[in-house]
Amino acid sequence: MSTVEESIDVEVPVRVVYDQWATFEDFPQFMEGVEEVRQLDEHHAHWRTKIAGLAREFDTEIVERVPEERVAWRTTGESVKHTGTVDFEPLGTTRTRVTMTMAFQPTGFAEKAADKLGVLDRQVRGDLRRFKRFVEGRDAGTDPQSASESG
């Protein structure tokens, strides 16, 4: 299993950052390759992704949720295997450090090759940068659509 950990500091209070992250339906606006996330109930979501031309659908289960501190999940079923956590650390009253840790079990030649090339690391880093622009734009009352652009 491959693991990646990335952090980013955002100029937004921890409560705003946590609340935005917990709004899973917004993930396609800042997560590259995520086409849809549909909240099924308090602890489950259905994902539709297309990464490097590979379309996947899978379900996740929230295994830990501590408001303003942490969200942890794992996939359910057999098709996609990964777990993750996002930790939120207040850095004063208007700044937050977001740390994402993901463990992923690549299957098949393409996923194993992408893993060796560091694709997941770059994707997580890019998703966090886009999340930063997205949440800072939201907090400032600007149009969040411009934050969803790649970068």
Tab-separated table of N, CA and C in Angstrom:
chain	number	residue	atom	x	y	z
A	1	MET	N	0.850	-1.179	0.000
A	1	MET	CA	0.000	0.000	0.000
A	1	MET	C	0.893	1.237	0.000
A	2	SER	N	0.595	2.196	-0.846
A	2	SER	CA	1.347	3.447	-0.937
A	2	SER	C	0.676	4.506	-0.067
A	3	THR	N	1.503	5.352	0.538
A	3	THR	CA	0.984	6.397	1.407
A	3	THR	C	1.547	7.742	0.970
A	4	VAL	N	0.701	8.760	1.025
A	4	VAL	CA	1.118	10.122	0.721
A	4	VAL	C	0.569	11.031	1.811
A	5	GLU	N	1.375	12.019	2.210
A	5	GLU	CA	0.925	13.016	3.183
A	5	GLU	C	1.356	14.383	2.688
A	6	GLU	N	0.403	15.299	2.660
A	6	GLU	CA	0.653	16.674	2.220
A	6	GLU	C	-0.078	17.628	3.150
A	7	SER	N	0.502	18.814	3.352
A	7	SER	CA	-0.126	19.850	4.175
A	7	SER	C	-0.145	21.163	3.416
A	8	ILE	N	-1.102	22.005	3.789
A	8	ILE	CA	-1.168	23.357	3.243
A	8	ILE	C	-1.802	24.256	4.301
A	9	ASP	N	-1.356	25.486	4.362
A	9	ASP	CA	-1.935	26.465	5.280
A	9	ASP	C	-2.903	27.342	4.500
A	10	VAL	N	-4.082	27.548	5.076
A	10	VAL	CA	-5.096	28.390	4.438
A	10	VAL	C	-5.411	29.562	5.353
A	11	GLU	N	-5.721	30.690	4.737
A	11	GLU	CA	-5.997	31.923	5.480
A	11	GLU	C	-7.485	32.025	5.805
A	12	VAL	N	-7.978	31.012	6.516
A	12	VAL	CA	-9.393	30.912	6.867
A	12	VAL	C	-9.472	30.247	8.240
A	13	PRO	N	-10.410	30.662	9.089
A	13	PRO	CA	-10.564	30.026	10.408
A	13	PRO	C	-10.891	28.537	10.287
A	14	VAL	N	-10.459	27.765	11.283
A	14	VAL	CA	-10.612	26.314	11.245
A	14	VAL	C	-12.073	25.888	11.067
A	15	ARG	N	-13.014	26.580	11.674
A	15	ARG	CA	-14.425	26.194	11.557
A	15	ARG	C	-14.901	26.263	10.103
A	16	VAL	N	-14.505	27.312	9.407
A	16	VAL	CA	-14.902	27.477	8.004
A	16	VAL	C	-14.254	26.392	7.146
A	17	VAL	N	-12.972	26.131	7.402
A	17	VAL	CA	-12.245	25.118	6.631
A	17	VAL	C	-12.873	23.744	6.837
A	18	TYR	N	-13.123	23.377	8.091
A	18	TYR	CA	-13.727	22.074	8.389
A	18	TYR	C	-15.111	21.952	7.745
A	19	ASP	N	-15.941	22.978	7.925
A	19	ASP	CA	-17.302	22.923	7.364
A	19	ASP	C	-17.269	22.770	5.851
A	20	GLN	N	-16.342	23.455	5.182
A	20	GLN	CA	-16.251	23.329	3.729
A	20	GLN	C	-15.781	21.934	3.343
A	21	TRP	N	-14.786	21.401	4.044
A	21	TRP	CA	-14.295	20.061	3.717
A	21	TRP	C	-15.393	19.026	3.925
A	22	ALA	N	-16.230	19.220	4.932
A	22	ALA	CA	-17.292	18.261	5.238
A	22	ALA	C	-18.452	18.346	4.246
A	23	THR	N	-18.403	19.269	3.311
A	23	THR	CA	-19.422	19.382	2.265
A	23	THR	C	-18.903	18.617	1.044
A	24	PHE	N	-19.055	17.294	1.089
A	24	PHE	CA	-18.463	16.409	0.090
A	24	PHE	C	-18.938	16.692	-1.327
A	25	GLU	N	-20.161	17.164	-1.475
A	25	GLU	CA	-20.699	17.427	-2.809
A	25	GLU	C	-19.908	18.504	-3.558
A	26	ASP	N	-19.159	19.343	-2.835
A	26	ASP	CA	-18.344	20.383	-3.468
A	26	ASP	C	-16.995	19.866	-3.961
A	27	PHE	N	-16.614	18.640	-3.632
A	27	PHE	CA	-15.290	18.130	-3.995
A	27	PHE	C	-14.981	18.243	-5.491
A	28	PRO	N	-15.944	18.006	-6.403
A	28	PRO	CA	-15.606	18.136	-7.828
A	28	PRO	C	-15.141	19.544	-8.214
A	29	GLN	N	-15.435	20.539	-7.394
A	29	GLN	CA	-15.026	21.908	-7.705
A	29	GLN	C	-13.546	22.159	-7.439
A	30	PHE	N	-12.893	21.276	-6.679
A	30	PHE	CA	-11.463	21.475	-6.422
A	30	PHE	C	-10.638	20.195	-6.492
A	31	MET	N	-11.266	19.040	-6.614
A	31	MET	CA	-10.512	17.788	-6.711
A	31	MET	C	-10.485	17.303	-8.151
A	32	GLU	N	-9.281	17.293	-8.705
A	32	GLU	CA	-9.106	16.861	-10.085
A	32	GLU	C	-9.499	15.388	-10.228
A	33	GLY	N	-10.300	15.100	-11.240
A	33	GLY	CA	-10.705	13.728	-11.508
A	33	GLY	C	-11.965	13.292	-10.787
A	34	VAL	N	-12.433	14.072	-9.823
A	34	VAL	CA	-13.669	13.733	-9.113
A	34	VAL	C	-14.829	14.359	-9.874
A	35	GLU	N	-15.690	13.513	-10.415
A	35	GLU	CA	-16.820	14.006	-11.193
A	35	GLU	C	-18.056	14.235	-10.342
A	36	GLU	N	-18.244	13.396	-9.309
A	36	GLU	CA	-19.415	13.547	-8.440
A	36	GLU	C	-19.167	12.842	-7.116
A	37	VAL	N	-19.628	13.468	-6.040
A	37	VAL	CA	-19.682	12.829	-4.728
A	37	VAL	C	-21.101	13.050	-4.223
A	38	ARG	N	-21.760	11.959	-3.909
A	38	ARG	CA	-23.142	12.030	-3.435
A	38	ARG	C	-23.193	11.460	-2.017
A	39	GLN	N	-23.597	12.301	-1.078
A	39	GLN	CA	-23.731	11.879	0.320
A	39	GLN	C	-24.929	10.943	0.416
A	40	LEU	N	-24.713	9.709	0.870
A	40	LEU	CA	-25.789	8.727	0.981
A	40	LEU	C	-26.487	8.814	2.333
A	41	ASP	N	-25.712	9.006	3.375
A	41	ASP	CA	-26.228	9.209	4.726
A	41	ASP	C	-25.111	9.864	5.535
A	42	GLU	N	-25.265	9.932	6.839
A	42	GLU	CA	-24.296	10.633	7.672
A	42	GLU	C	-22.880	10.053	7.574
A	43	HIS	N	-22.773	8.755	7.272
A	43	HIS	CA	-21.471	8.093	7.287
A	43	HIS	C	-21.017	7.531	5.942
A	44	HIS	N	-21.827	7.672	4.885
A	44	HIS	CA	-21.485	7.042	3.606
A	44	HIS	C	-21.659	8.007	2.434
A	45	ALA	N	-20.758	7.864	1.439
A	45	ALA	CA	-20.843	8.670	0.221
A	45	ALA	C	-20.522	7.781	-0.977
A	46	HIS	N	-21.075	8.142	-2.124
A	46	HIS	CA	-20.799	7.443	-3.384
A	46	HIS	C	-19.991	8.385	-4.260
A	47	TRP	N	-18.892	7.892	-4.819
A	47	TRP	CA	-17.965	8.673	-5.626
A	47	TRP	C	-17.987	8.193	-7.061
A	48	ARG	N	-17.871	9.137	-7.985
A	48	ARG	CA	-17.665	8.844	-9.402
A	48	ARG	C	-16.444	9.641	-9.824
A	49	THR	N	-15.401	8.931	-10.282
A	49	THR	CA	-14.151	9.581	-10.643
A	49	THR	C	-13.719	9.174	-12.048
A	50	LYS	N	-12.849	9.981	-12.620
A	50	LYS	CA	-12.199	9.643	-13.878
A	50	LYS	C	-10.801	10.244	-13.817
A	51	ILE	N	-9.833	9.378	-13.584
A	51	ILE	CA	-8.453	9.810	-13.420
A	51	ILE	C	-7.599	9.080	-14.447
A	52	ALA	N	-6.862	9.863	-15.223
A	52	ALA	CA	-6.005	9.320	-16.290
A	52	ALA	C	-6.803	8.413	-17.225
A	53	GLY	N	-8.043	8.813	-17.507
A	53	GLY	CA	-8.880	8.064	-18.430
A	53	GLY	C	-9.570	6.856	-17.827
A	54	LEU	N	-9.306	6.551	-16.567
A	54	LEU	CA	-9.881	5.387	-15.902
A	54	LEU	C	-11.072	5.823	-15.045
A	55	ALA	N	-12.274	5.425	-15.463
A	55	ALA	CA	-13.491	5.771	-14.728
A	55	ALA	C	-13.732	4.742	-13.625
A	56	ARG	N	-14.070	5.238	-12.459
A	56	ARG	CA	-14.360	4.360	-11.321
A	56	ARG	C	-15.539	4.918	-10.546
A	57	GLU	N	-16.290	4.016	-9.925
A	57	GLU	CA	-17.319	4.378	-8.958
A	57	GLU	C	-17.079	3.527	-7.725
A	58	PHE	N	-17.212	4.148	-6.569
A	58	PHE	CA	-16.996	3.422	-5.322
A	58	PHE	C	-17.690	4.159	-4.185
A	59	ASP	N	-17.801	3.466	-3.059
A	59	ASP	CA	-18.411	4.039	-1.867
A	59	ASP	C	-17.356	4.189	-0.785
A	60	THR	N	-17.546	5.209	0.052
A	60	THR	CA	-16.673	5.416	1.204
A	60	THR	C	-17.512	5.470	2.467
A	61	GLU	N	-16.856	5.151	3.557
A	61	GLU	CA	-17.467	5.221	4.878
A	61	GLU	C	-16.632	6.166	5.738
A	62	ILE	N	-17.282	7.134	6.361
A	62	ILE	CA	-16.614	8.020	7.310
A	62	ILE	C	-16.437	7.216	8.597
A	63	VAL	N	-15.199	6.997	8.987
A	63	VAL	CA	-14.927	6.182	10.173
A	63	VAL	C	-14.590	7.039	11.394
A	64	GLU	N	-14.298	8.311	11.154
A	64	GLU	CA	-14.042	9.234	12.266
A	64	GLU	C	-14.363	10.645	11.809
A	65	ARG	N	-15.086	11.346	12.659
A	65	ARG	CA	-15.409	12.743	12.376
A	65	ARG	C	-15.374	13.499	13.696
A	66	VAL	N	-14.381	14.362	13.816
A	66	VAL	CA	-14.247	15.208	14.996
A	66	VAL	C	-14.319	16.643	14.493
A	67	PRO	N	-15.434	17.334	14.740
A	67	PRO	CA	-15.592	18.691	14.209
A	67	PRO	C	-14.385	19.576	14.496
A	68	GLU	N	-13.950	20.255	13.432
A	68	GLU	CA	-12.842	21.200	13.470
A	68	GLU	C	-11.491	20.551	13.767
A	69	GLU	N	-11.432	19.202	13.735
A	69	GLU	CA	-10.164	18.508	13.986
A	69	GLU	C	-9.817	17.476	12.927
A	70	ARG	N	-10.747	16.591	12.582
A	70	ARG	CA	-10.383	15.457	11.717
A	70	ARG	C	-11.598	14.843	11.029
A	71	VAL	N	-11.345	14.379	9.801
A	71	VAL	CA	-12.269	13.518	9.063
A	71	VAL	C	-11.434	12.354	8.549
A	72	ALA	N	-11.891	11.124	8.797
A	72	ALA	CA	-11.194	9.936	8.309
A	72	ALA	C	-12.193	9.044	7.589
A	73	TRP	N	-11.739	8.376	6.535
A	73	TRP	CA	-12.619	7.537	5.732
A	73	TRP	C	-11.875	6.300	5.243
A	74	ARG	N	-12.661	5.377	4.715
A	74	ARG	CA	-12.121	4.211	4.032
A	74	ARG	C	-13.109	3.831	2.946
A	75	THR	N	-12.605	3.205	1.912
A	75	THR	CA	-13.505	2.725	0.878
A	75	THR	C	-14.146	1.433	1.369
A	76	THR	N	-15.328	1.156	0.824
A	76	THR	CA	-16.001	-0.108	1.097
A	76	THR	C	-16.103	-0.859	-0.222
A	77	GLY	N	-16.267	-2.143	-0.163
A	77	GLY	CA	-16.331	-2.925	-1.397
A	77	GLY	C	-14.942	-3.323	-1.853
A	78	GLU	N	-14.870	-3.910	-3.012
A	78	GLU	CA	-13.624	-4.492	-3.494
A	78	GLU	C	-12.948	-3.710	-4.608
A	79	SER	N	-13.653	-2.803	-5.301
A	79	SER	CA	-13.109	-2.210	-6.522
A	79	SER	C	-11.958	-1.234	-6.288
A	80	VAL	N	-12.042	-0.403	-5.276
A	80	VAL	CA	-11.009	0.599	-4.997
A	80	VAL	C	-10.652	0.471	-3.522
A	81	LYS	N	-9.356	0.429	-3.234
A	81	LYS	CA	-8.907	0.293	-1.844
A	81	LYS	C	-8.082	1.502	-1.446
A	82	HIS	N	-8.664	2.344	-0.591
A	82	HIS	CA	-7.869	3.414	0.002
A	82	HIS	C	-8.495	3.885	1.304
A	83	THR	N	-7.645	4.481	2.127
A	83	THR	CA	-8.073	5.095	3.377
A	83	THR	C	-7.467	6.486	3.415
A	84	GLY	N	-8.038	7.327	4.246
A	84	GLY	CA	-7.481	8.662	4.342
A	84	GLY	C	-7.941	9.398	5.576
A	85	THR	N	-7.177	10.423	5.902
A	85	THR	CA	-7.559	11.345	6.973
A	85	THR	C	-7.221	12.756	6.513
A	86	VAL	N	-8.010	13.684	7.000
A	86	VAL	CA	-7.693	15.096	6.849
A	86	VAL	C	-7.760	15.689	8.246
A	87	ASP	N	-6.633	16.277	8.650
A	87	ASP	CA	-6.541	16.912	9.967
A	87	ASP	C	-6.528	18.422	9.794
A	88	PHE	N	-7.192	19.107	10.713
A	88	PHE	CA	-7.324	20.560	10.679
A	88	PHE	C	-6.691	21.114	11.958
A	89	GLU	N	-5.663	21.932	11.798
A	89	GLU	CA	-4.945	22.496	12.941
A	89	GLU	C	-5.047	24.017	12.899
A	90	PRO	N	-5.721	24.624	13.900
A	90	PRO	CA	-5.791	26.080	13.914
A	90	PRO	C	-4.406	26.678	14.140
A	91	LEU	N	-4.093	27.701	13.343
A	91	LEU	CA	-2.838	28.443	13.490
A	91	LEU	C	-3.220	29.885	13.821
A	92	GLY	N	-3.816	30.066	14.966
A	92	GLY	CA	-4.378	31.363	15.323
A	92	GLY	C	-5.864	31.362	15.000
A	93	THR	N	-6.450	32.552	14.970
A	93	THR	CA	-7.902	32.644	14.785
A	93	THR	C	-8.328	32.690	13.322
A	94	THR	N	-7.406	33.012	12.413
A	94	THR	CA	-7.808	33.181	11.008
A	94	THR	C	-6.994	32.325	10.044
A	95	ARG	N	-6.269	31.344	10.564
A	95	ARG	CA	-5.419	30.525	9.701
A	95	ARG	C	-5.494	29.070	10.146
A	96	THR	N	-5.449	28.139	9.182
A	96	THR	CA	-5.591	26.717	9.479
A	96	THR	C	-4.612	25.906	8.641
A	97	ARG	N	-3.995	24.915	9.253
A	97	ARG	CA	-3.181	23.948	8.506
A	97	ARG	C	-4.049	22.724	8.224
A	98	VAL	N	-4.106	22.342	6.950
A	98	VAL	CA	-4.856	21.174	6.498
A	98	VAL	C	-3.825	20.119	6.092
A	99	THR	N	-3.904	18.943	6.711
A	99	THR	CA	-2.984	17.851	6.388
A	99	THR	C	-3.791	16.652	5.924
A	100	MET	N	-3.518	16.208	4.706
A	100	MET	CA	-4.197	15.042	4.145
A	100	MET	C	-3.211	13.881	4.079
A	101	THR	N	-3.643	12.735	4.587
A	101	THR	CA	-2.871	11.507	4.496
A	101	THR	C	-3.738	10.466	3.812
A	102	MET	N	-3.215	9.865	2.765
A	102	MET	CA	-3.958	8.822	2.044
A	102	MET	C	-3.084	7.596	1.864
A	103	ALA	N	-3.695	6.431	2.013
A	103	ALA	CA	-3.043	5.162	1.711
A	103	ALA	C	-3.874	4.503	0.618
A	104	PHE	N	-3.202	4.032	-0.414
A	104	PHE	CA	-3.881	3.555	-1.616
A	104	PHE	C	-3.233	2.257	-2.071
A	105	GLN	N	-4.062	1.275	-2.409
A	105	GLN	CA	-3.572	0.003	-2.927
A	105	GLN	C	-3.744	-0.009	-4.442
A	106	PRO	N	-2.661	0.247	-5.199
A	106	PRO	CA	-2.799	0.234	-6.654
A	106	PRO	C	-3.066	-1.189	-7.168
A	107	THR	N	-3.932	-1.276	-8.164
A	107	THR	CA	-4.221	-2.553	-8.802
A	107	THR	C	-4.024	-2.383	-10.296
A	108	GLY	N	-3.553	-3.392	-10.932
A	108	GLY	CA	-3.344	-3.323	-12.374
A	108	GLY	C	-2.078	-2.572	-12.733
A	109	PHE	N	-1.638	-2.786	-13.953
A	109	PHE	CA	-0.386	-2.211	-14.439
A	109	PHE	C	-0.407	-0.686	-14.426
A	110	ALA	N	-1.493	-0.077	-14.941
A	110	ALA	CA	-1.551	1.383	-15.056
A	110	ALA	C	-1.463	2.053	-13.684
A	111	GLU	N	-2.221	1.558	-12.716
A	111	GLU	CA	-2.194	2.157	-11.381
A	111	GLU	C	-0.838	1.966	-10.711
A	112	LYS	N	-0.243	0.799	-10.887
A	112	LYS	CA	1.066	0.556	-10.277
A	112	LYS	C	2.126	1.455	-10.906
A	113	ALA	N	2.067	1.642	-12.211
A	113	ALA	CA	3.013	2.534	-12.891
A	113	ALA	C	2.815	3.977	-12.434
A	114	ALA	N	1.548	4.411	-12.358
A	114	ALA	CA	1.251	5.774	-11.905
A	114	ALA	C	1.752	5.986	-10.478
A	115	ASP	N	1.602	4.971	-9.645
A	115	ASP	CA	2.074	5.063	-8.271
A	115	ASP	C	3.594	5.241	-8.238
A	116	LYS	N	4.317	4.472	-9.022
A	116	LYS	CA	5.780	4.576	-9.055
A	116	LYS	C	6.234	5.943	-9.566
A	117	LEU	N	5.431	6.567	-10.421
A	117	LEU	CA	5.761	7.882	-10.969
A	117	LEU	C	5.333	9.040	-10.067
A	118	GLY	N	4.700	8.741	-8.933
A	118	GLY	CA	4.308	9.784	-7.989
A	118	GLY	C	3.051	10.548	-8.368
A	119	VAL	N	2.177	9.923	-9.155
A	119	VAL	CA	0.958	10.600	-9.601
A	119	VAL	C	0.055	10.960	-8.419
A	120	LEU	N	-0.111	10.048	-7.461
A	120	LEU	CA	-0.979	10.329	-6.314
A	120	LEU	C	-0.437	11.497	-5.498
A	121	ASP	N	0.880	11.533	-5.293
A	121	ASP	CA	1.482	12.646	-4.542
A	121	ASP	C	1.150	13.981	-5.200
A	122	ARG	N	1.349	14.052	-6.514
A	122	ARG	CA	1.077	15.307	-7.232
A	122	ARG	C	-0.406	15.643	-7.204
A	123	GLN	N	-1.255	14.629	-7.301
A	123	GLN	CA	-2.692	14.875	-7.286
A	123	GLN	C	-3.125	15.442	-5.938
A	124	VAL	N	-2.682	14.837	-4.847
A	124	VAL	CA	-3.048	15.322	-3.512
A	124	VAL	C	-2.545	16.751	-3.319
A	125	ARG	N	-1.302	17.013	-3.708
A	125	ARG	CA	-0.738	18.366	-3.579
A	125	ARG	C	-1.576	19.371	-4.381
A	126	GLY	N	-1.928	19.017	-5.612
A	126	GLY	CA	-2.748	19.900	-6.448
A	126	GLY	C	-4.142	20.100	-5.877
A	127	ASP	N	-4.748	19.014	-5.376
A	127	ASP	CA	-6.088	19.127	-4.786
A	127	ASP	C	-6.071	20.057	-3.584
A	128	LEU	N	-5.035	19.978	-2.760
A	128	LEU	CA	-4.948	20.871	-1.600
A	128	LEU	C	-4.757	22.325	-2.030
A	129	ARG	N	-3.961	22.570	-3.061
A	129	ARG	CA	-3.803	23.955	-3.554
A	129	ARG	C	-5.136	24.495	-4.073
A	130	ARG	N	-5.867	23.660	-4.819
A	130	ARG	CA	-7.174	24.103	-5.333
A	130	ARG	C	-8.167	24.303	-4.188
A	131	PHE	N	-8.115	23.428	-3.166
A	131	PHE	CA	-8.979	23.604	-2.000
A	131	PHE	C	-8.673	24.930	-1.306
A	132	LYS	N	-7.399	25.262	-1.166
A	132	LYS	CA	-6.997	26.532	-0.545
A	132	LYS	C	-7.638	27.704	-1.277
A	133	ARG	N	-7.498	27.738	-2.597
A	133	ARG	CA	-8.101	28.835	-3.370
A	133	ARG	C	-9.624	28.829	-3.231
A	134	PHE	N	-10.199	27.637	-3.256
A	134	PHE	CA	-11.650	27.496	-3.157
A	134	PHE	C	-12.174	28.031	-1.823
A	135	VAL	N	-11.607	27.568	-0.711
A	135	VAL	CA	-12.115	27.955	0.605
A	135	VAL	C	-11.772	29.402	0.931
A	136	GLU	N	-10.599	29.880	0.503
A	136	GLU	CA	-10.270	31.283	0.749
A	136	GLU	C	-11.184	32.183	-0.072
A	137	GLY	N	-11.514	31.786	-1.288
A	137	GLY	CA	-12.448	32.555	-2.113
A	137	GLY	C	-13.841	32.583	-1.526
A	138	ARG	N	-14.272	31.451	-1.003
A	138	ARG	CA	-15.580	31.373	-0.346
A	138	ARG	C	-15.636	32.265	0.874
A	139	ASP	N	-14.594	32.196	1.687
A	139	ASP	CA	-14.570	32.966	2.923
A	139	ASP	C	-14.550	34.457	2.640
A	140	ALA	N	-13.891	34.846	1.554
A	140	ALA	CA	-13.810	36.267	1.200
A	140	ALA	C	-15.057	36.744	0.468
A	141	GLY	N	-15.960	35.787	0.148
A	141	GLY	CA	-17.192	36.162	-0.549
A	141	GLY	C	-17.002	36.315	-2.039
A	142	THR	N	-15.879	35.801	-2.576
A	142	THR	CA	-15.657	35.881	-4.012
A	142	THR	C	-16.253	34.669	-4.693
A	143	ASP	N	-16.227	34.687	-5.999
A	143	ASP	CA	-16.781	33.597	-6.789
A	143	ASP	C	-15.890	32.363	-6.669
A	144	PRO	N	-16.379	31.245	-6.051
A	144	PRO	CA	-15.552	30.065	-5.889
A	144	PRO	C	-15.279	29.328	-7.192
A	145	GLN	N	-16.015	29.625	-8.259
A	145	GLN	CA	-15.783	28.924	-9.518
A	145	GLN	C	-14.373	29.133	-10.027
A	146	SER	N	-13.813	30.330	-9.837
A	146	SER	CA	-12.457	30.567	-10.317
A	146	SER	C	-11.457	29.746	-9.520
A	147	ALA	N	-11.832	29.351	-8.320
A	147	ALA	CA	-10.935	28.538	-7.491
A	147	ALA	C	-10.875	27.090	-7.971
A	148	SER	N	-11.830	26.672	-8.806
A	148	SER	CA	-11.858	25.278	-9.215
A	148	SER	C	-10.944	24.992	-10.383
A	149	GLU	N	-10.309	26.016	-10.923
A	149	GLU	CA	-9.391	25.810	-12.041
A	149	GLU	C	-8.143	25.093	-11.549
A	150	SER	N	-7.551	24.295	-12.408
A	150	SER	CA	-6.332	23.561	-12.042
A	150	SER	C	-5.199	24.526	-11.750
A	151	GLY	N	-4.277	24.051	-10.915
A	151	GLY	CA	-3.123	24.907	-10.667
A	151	GLY	C	-2.212	24.412	-9.669
